[in-house]
XYZ file of C-alpha atoms in Angstrom:
332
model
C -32.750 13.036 37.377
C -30.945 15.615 35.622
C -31.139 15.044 31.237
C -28.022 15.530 29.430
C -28.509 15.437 25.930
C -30.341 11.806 25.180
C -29.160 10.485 28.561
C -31.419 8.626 30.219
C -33.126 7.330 27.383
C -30.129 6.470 25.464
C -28.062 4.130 27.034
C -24.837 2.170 24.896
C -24.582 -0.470 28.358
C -27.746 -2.057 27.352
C -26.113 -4.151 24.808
C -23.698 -5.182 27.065
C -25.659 -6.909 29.526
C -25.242 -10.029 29.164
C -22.495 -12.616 26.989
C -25.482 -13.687 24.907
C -26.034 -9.954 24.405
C -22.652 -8.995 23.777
C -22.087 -11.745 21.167
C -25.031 -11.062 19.219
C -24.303 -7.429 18.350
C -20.473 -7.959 18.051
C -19.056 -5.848 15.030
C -16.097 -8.149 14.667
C -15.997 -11.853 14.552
C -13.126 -14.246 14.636
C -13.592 -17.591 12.650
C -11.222 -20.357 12.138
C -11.085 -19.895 8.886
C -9.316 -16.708 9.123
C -6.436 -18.397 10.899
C -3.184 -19.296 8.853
C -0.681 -21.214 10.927
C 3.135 -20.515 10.306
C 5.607 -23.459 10.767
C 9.033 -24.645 11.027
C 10.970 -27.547 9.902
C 14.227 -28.196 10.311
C 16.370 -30.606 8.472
C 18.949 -33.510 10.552
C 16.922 -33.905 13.426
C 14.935 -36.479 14.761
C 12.889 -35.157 17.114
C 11.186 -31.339 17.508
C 13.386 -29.109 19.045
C 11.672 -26.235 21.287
C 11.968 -22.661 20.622
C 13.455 -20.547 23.670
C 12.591 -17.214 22.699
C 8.794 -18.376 21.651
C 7.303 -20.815 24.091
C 4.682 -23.494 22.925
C 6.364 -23.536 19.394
C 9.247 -25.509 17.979
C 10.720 -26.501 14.871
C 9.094 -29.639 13.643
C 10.471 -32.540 11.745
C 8.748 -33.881 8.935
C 6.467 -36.572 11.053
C 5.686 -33.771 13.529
C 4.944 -31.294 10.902
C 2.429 -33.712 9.167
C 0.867 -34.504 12.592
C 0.367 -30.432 13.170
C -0.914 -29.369 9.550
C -3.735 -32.210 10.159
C -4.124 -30.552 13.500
C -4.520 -27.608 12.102
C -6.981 -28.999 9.298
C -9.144 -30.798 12.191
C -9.560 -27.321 14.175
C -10.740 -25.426 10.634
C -7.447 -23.687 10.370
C -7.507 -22.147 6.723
C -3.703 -22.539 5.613
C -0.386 -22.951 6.874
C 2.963 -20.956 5.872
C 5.790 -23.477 5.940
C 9.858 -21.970 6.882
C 12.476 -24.192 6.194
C 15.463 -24.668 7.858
C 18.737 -25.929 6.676
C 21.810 -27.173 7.820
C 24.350 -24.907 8.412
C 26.832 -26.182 6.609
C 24.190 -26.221 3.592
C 24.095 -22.347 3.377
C 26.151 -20.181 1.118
C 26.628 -16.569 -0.055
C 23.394 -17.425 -2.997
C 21.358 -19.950 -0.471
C 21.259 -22.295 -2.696
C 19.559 -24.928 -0.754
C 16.542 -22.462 -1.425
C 16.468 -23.509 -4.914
C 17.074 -27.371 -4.614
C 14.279 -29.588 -5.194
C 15.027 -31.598 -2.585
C 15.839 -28.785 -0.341
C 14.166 -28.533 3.634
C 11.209 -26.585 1.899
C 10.733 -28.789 -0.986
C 10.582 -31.546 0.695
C 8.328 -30.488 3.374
C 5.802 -28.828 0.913
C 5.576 -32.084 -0.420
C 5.277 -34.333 2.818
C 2.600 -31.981 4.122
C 0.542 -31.685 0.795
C 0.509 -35.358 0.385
C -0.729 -35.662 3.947
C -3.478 -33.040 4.112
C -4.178 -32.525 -0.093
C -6.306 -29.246 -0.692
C -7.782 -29.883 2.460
C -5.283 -26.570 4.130
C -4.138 -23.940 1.630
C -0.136 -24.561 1.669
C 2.118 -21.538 1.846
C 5.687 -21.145 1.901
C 8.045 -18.685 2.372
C 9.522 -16.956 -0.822
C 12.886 -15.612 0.522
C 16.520 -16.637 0.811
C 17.287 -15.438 4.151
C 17.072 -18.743 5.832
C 19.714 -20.285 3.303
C 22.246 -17.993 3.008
C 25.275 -17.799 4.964
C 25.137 -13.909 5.337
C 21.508 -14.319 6.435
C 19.944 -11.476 4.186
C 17.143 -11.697 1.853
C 19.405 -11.873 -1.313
C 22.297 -12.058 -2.951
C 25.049 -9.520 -2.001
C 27.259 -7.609 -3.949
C 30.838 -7.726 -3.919
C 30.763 -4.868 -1.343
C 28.144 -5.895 0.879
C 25.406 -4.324 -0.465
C 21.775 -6.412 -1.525
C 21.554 -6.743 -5.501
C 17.934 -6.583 -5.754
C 17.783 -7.509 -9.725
C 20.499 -10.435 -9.748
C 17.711 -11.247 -6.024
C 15.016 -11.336 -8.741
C 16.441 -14.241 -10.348
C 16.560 -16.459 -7.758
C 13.438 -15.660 -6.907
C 12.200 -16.823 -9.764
C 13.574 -20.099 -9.239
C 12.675 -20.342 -5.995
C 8.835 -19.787 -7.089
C 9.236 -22.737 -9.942
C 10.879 -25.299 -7.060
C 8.089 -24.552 -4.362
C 5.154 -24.292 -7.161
C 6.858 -27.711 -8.523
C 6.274 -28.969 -4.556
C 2.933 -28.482 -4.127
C 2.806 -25.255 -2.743
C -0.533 -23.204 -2.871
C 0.278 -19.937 -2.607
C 3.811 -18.300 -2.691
C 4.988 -15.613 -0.246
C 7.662 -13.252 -1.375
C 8.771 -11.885 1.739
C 12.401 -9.929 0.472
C 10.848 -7.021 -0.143
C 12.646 -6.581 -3.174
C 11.943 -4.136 -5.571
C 9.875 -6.170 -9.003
C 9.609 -9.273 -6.651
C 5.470 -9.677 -7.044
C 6.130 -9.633 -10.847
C 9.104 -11.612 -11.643
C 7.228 -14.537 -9.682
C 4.436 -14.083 -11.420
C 5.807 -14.627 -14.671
C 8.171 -17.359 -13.456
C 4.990 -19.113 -12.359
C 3.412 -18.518 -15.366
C 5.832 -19.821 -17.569
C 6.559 -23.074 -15.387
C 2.971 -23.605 -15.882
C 1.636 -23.017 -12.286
C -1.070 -20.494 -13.351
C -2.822 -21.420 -10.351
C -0.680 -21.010 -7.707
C -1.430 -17.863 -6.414
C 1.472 -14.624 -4.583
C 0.427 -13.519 -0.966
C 2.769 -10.566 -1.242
C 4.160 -9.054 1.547
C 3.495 -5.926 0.407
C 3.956 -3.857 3.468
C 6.864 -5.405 5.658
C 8.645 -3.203 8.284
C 12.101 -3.427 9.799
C 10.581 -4.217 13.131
C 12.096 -5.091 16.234
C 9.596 -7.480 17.053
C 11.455 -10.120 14.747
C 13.919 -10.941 17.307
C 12.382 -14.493 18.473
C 12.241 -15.342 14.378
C 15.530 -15.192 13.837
C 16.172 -18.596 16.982
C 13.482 -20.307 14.854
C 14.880 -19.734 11.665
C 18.656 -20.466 13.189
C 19.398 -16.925 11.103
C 22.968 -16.192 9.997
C 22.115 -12.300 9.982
C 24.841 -10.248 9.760
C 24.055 -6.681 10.644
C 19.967 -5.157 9.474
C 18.108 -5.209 6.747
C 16.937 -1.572 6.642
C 17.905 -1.069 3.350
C 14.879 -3.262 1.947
C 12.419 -3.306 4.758
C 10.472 -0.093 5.075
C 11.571 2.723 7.995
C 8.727 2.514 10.984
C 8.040 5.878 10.178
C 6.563 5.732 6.870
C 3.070 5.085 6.361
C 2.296 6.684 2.555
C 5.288 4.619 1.411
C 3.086 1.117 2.451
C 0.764 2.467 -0.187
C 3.266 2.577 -3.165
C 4.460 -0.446 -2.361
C 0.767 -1.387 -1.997
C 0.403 -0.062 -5.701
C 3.035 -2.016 -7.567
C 2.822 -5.164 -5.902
C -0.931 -5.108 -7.221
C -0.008 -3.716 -11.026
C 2.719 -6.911 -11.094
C -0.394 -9.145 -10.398
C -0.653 -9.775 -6.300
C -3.726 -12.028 -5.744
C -3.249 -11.282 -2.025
C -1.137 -8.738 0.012
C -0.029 -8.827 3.627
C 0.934 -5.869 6.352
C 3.504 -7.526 8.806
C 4.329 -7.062 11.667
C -0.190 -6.752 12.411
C -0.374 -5.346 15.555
C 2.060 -2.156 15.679
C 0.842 -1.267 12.429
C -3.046 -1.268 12.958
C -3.137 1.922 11.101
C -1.277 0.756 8.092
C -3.507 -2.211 8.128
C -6.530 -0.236 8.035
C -5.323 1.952 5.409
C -4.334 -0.943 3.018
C -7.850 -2.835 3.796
C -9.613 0.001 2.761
C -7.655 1.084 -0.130
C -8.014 -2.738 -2.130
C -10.194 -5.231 -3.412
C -7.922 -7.890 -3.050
C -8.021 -10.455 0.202
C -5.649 -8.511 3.434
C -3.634 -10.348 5.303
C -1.506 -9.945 8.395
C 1.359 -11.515 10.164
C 1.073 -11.586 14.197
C 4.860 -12.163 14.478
C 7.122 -13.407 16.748
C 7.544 -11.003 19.065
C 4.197 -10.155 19.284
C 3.835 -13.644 20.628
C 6.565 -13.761 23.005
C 5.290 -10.598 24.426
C 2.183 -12.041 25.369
C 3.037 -15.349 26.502
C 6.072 -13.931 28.501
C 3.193 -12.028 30.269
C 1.627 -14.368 30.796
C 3.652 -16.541 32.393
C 4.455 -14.180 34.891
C 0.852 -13.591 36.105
C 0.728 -10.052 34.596
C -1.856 -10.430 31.987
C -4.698 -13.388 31.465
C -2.840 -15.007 28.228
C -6.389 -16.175 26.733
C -7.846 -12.961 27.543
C -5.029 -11.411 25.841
C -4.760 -13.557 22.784
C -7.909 -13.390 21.802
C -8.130 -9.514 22.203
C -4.603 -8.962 19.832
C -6.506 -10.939 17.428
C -10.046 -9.221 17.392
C -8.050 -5.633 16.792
C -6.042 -7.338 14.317
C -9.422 -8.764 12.431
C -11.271 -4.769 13.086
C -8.473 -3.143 11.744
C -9.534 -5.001 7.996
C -7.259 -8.544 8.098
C -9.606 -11.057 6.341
C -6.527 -13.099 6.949
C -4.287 -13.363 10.286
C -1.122 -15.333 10.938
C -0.850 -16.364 14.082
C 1.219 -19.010 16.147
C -1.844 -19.355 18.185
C -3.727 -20.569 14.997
C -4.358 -23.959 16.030
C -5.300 -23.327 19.205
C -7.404 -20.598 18.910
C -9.349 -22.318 16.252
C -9.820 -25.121 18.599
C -11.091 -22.403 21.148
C -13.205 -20.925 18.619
C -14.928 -24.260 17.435
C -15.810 -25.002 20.977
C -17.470 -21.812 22.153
């Protein structure tokens, strides 16, 4: 046999043998407890209503949401990101049913921490975009355009009313400029030094949104490229990276996850603060829509989307597929 180089002593398949083999000298391992699940509950109905655009997932009521954050607590599931969603007739130009204790979110922060206690780290969405009737991230100006300071301020009351709720951990997700620190403070000073800021610290305007905006029944009128950051950048992830952790981050996300794999990998290795990242919708609807046309084995696949998500340096993934795949997980 002809030698080239360490070849045939050295060969990489040997470690690939067998599953037993392949498992023990796995570089990347998914747990459960990486697994946040996000949610939706809607306010007026009775009964869940299903999600076209992302099979398997609907928009819960309050009994149904209960019944899936102990779900998700029974499978080891480590938190769960709660989106409310109003009325429409309750939205207006500030989204004021963001702010209202006994708003969608409110109320469902405090049905779900009541159910499950400390026992699933509660997270909820720190944005306006599912309140207003414009369906952007903030308040507008009298020309159209996003005020990002007069933004801040509602922020800060939105951080008091969900910290006042029961929420764990706050989520900024506007990607206005200050955000991460005008929460902080407005935490601080409500006297929820505890609750801690996932920031979404890198959040593109992404395409793969489109099946969010059914769930959250969004009001968008035209894009929000203005605030979100342009596909193209990458060094621009790492300001943002920069200021969200001087105005006191305790956590920082990369979302969409798995179109930005090389973002993610540059934040994870640039911090010493947890990563997260956000598997989004259409990331989802992607797989299961092939999937259900035979094209691609959908367990296969899901579990695959999440190991690169995990090697690329998320300590943290959210994932529709949460639940399930912790269930999958606990039983291999």
């Amino acid at each position: 046999m002809t030698v080239y180089g360490n070849f045939p002593g050295s060969r990489p398949r040997r470690l690939r043998t067998t599953p037993t083999m392949r498992r023990m000298v796995a570089e990347t391992r998914l747990d459960p407890a990486n697994l946040i699940l996000p949610a939706f509950v809607r306010e007026g109905i009775d009964a869940p209503v299903a999600i076209a655009a992302m099979p398997g997932v609907q928009q819960h009521t309050l009994d149904t949401l209960r019944k899936a954050a102990v779900e998700a607590v029974s499978a080891g599931v480590s938190g769960i990101m709660l989106f409310g969603v109003p009325e429409d007739e309750k939205k207006d130009a500030r989204g004021t049913a963001g702010t209202d204790p006994d708003g969608i979110l409110q109320v469902a922060l405090r049905a779900v921490r009541q159910e499950v206690g400390d026992d699933l780290v509660i997270m909820s969405d720190l944005c306006l975009d599912e309140y207003t009737d414009h369906g952007h991230c903030g308040v507008l100006t009298g020309d159209g355009r996003i005020d990002n300071d007069a933004t801040l301020e509602r922020y800060a009351e939105m951080a008091q009313v969900q910290a006042d709720a029961g929420a764990h951990v706050v989520g900024p997700s506007g990607m206005m400029d200050g955000q991460v620190g005008v929460v902080r403070d407005a935490l601080d000073q409500t006297g929820h030094e505890d609750v801690s800021i996932l920031a979404y610290t890198v959040k593109y305007s992404s395409a793969f949104y489109g099946p969010f905006r059914e769930a959250v029944g969004s009001s968008l009128m035209g894009d929000r490229k203005t605030y979100q950051q342009d596909p193209a950048n990458a060094r621009e992830s790492l300001r943002e990276l920069a200021l969200d952790l001087e105005e006191g981050a305790d956590m920082v996300m990369v979302k969409p996850a798995g179109p930005y794999l090389d973002i993610l990998a540059k934040v994870a290795d640039s911090v010493d603060v947890p990563v997260a990242a956000y598997q989004i919708s259409g990331e989802y609807s992607m797989i299961e829509a092939a999937a259900e046309k035979g094209w691609i084995d959908r367990e296969a696949a899901i579990l695959e989307s999440l190991t690169g998500i995990r090697r690329a340096g998320a300590q943290m993934i959210l994932t529709y597929w949460a639940t399930e795949v912790a269930q999958r997980l606990g039983r291999a």
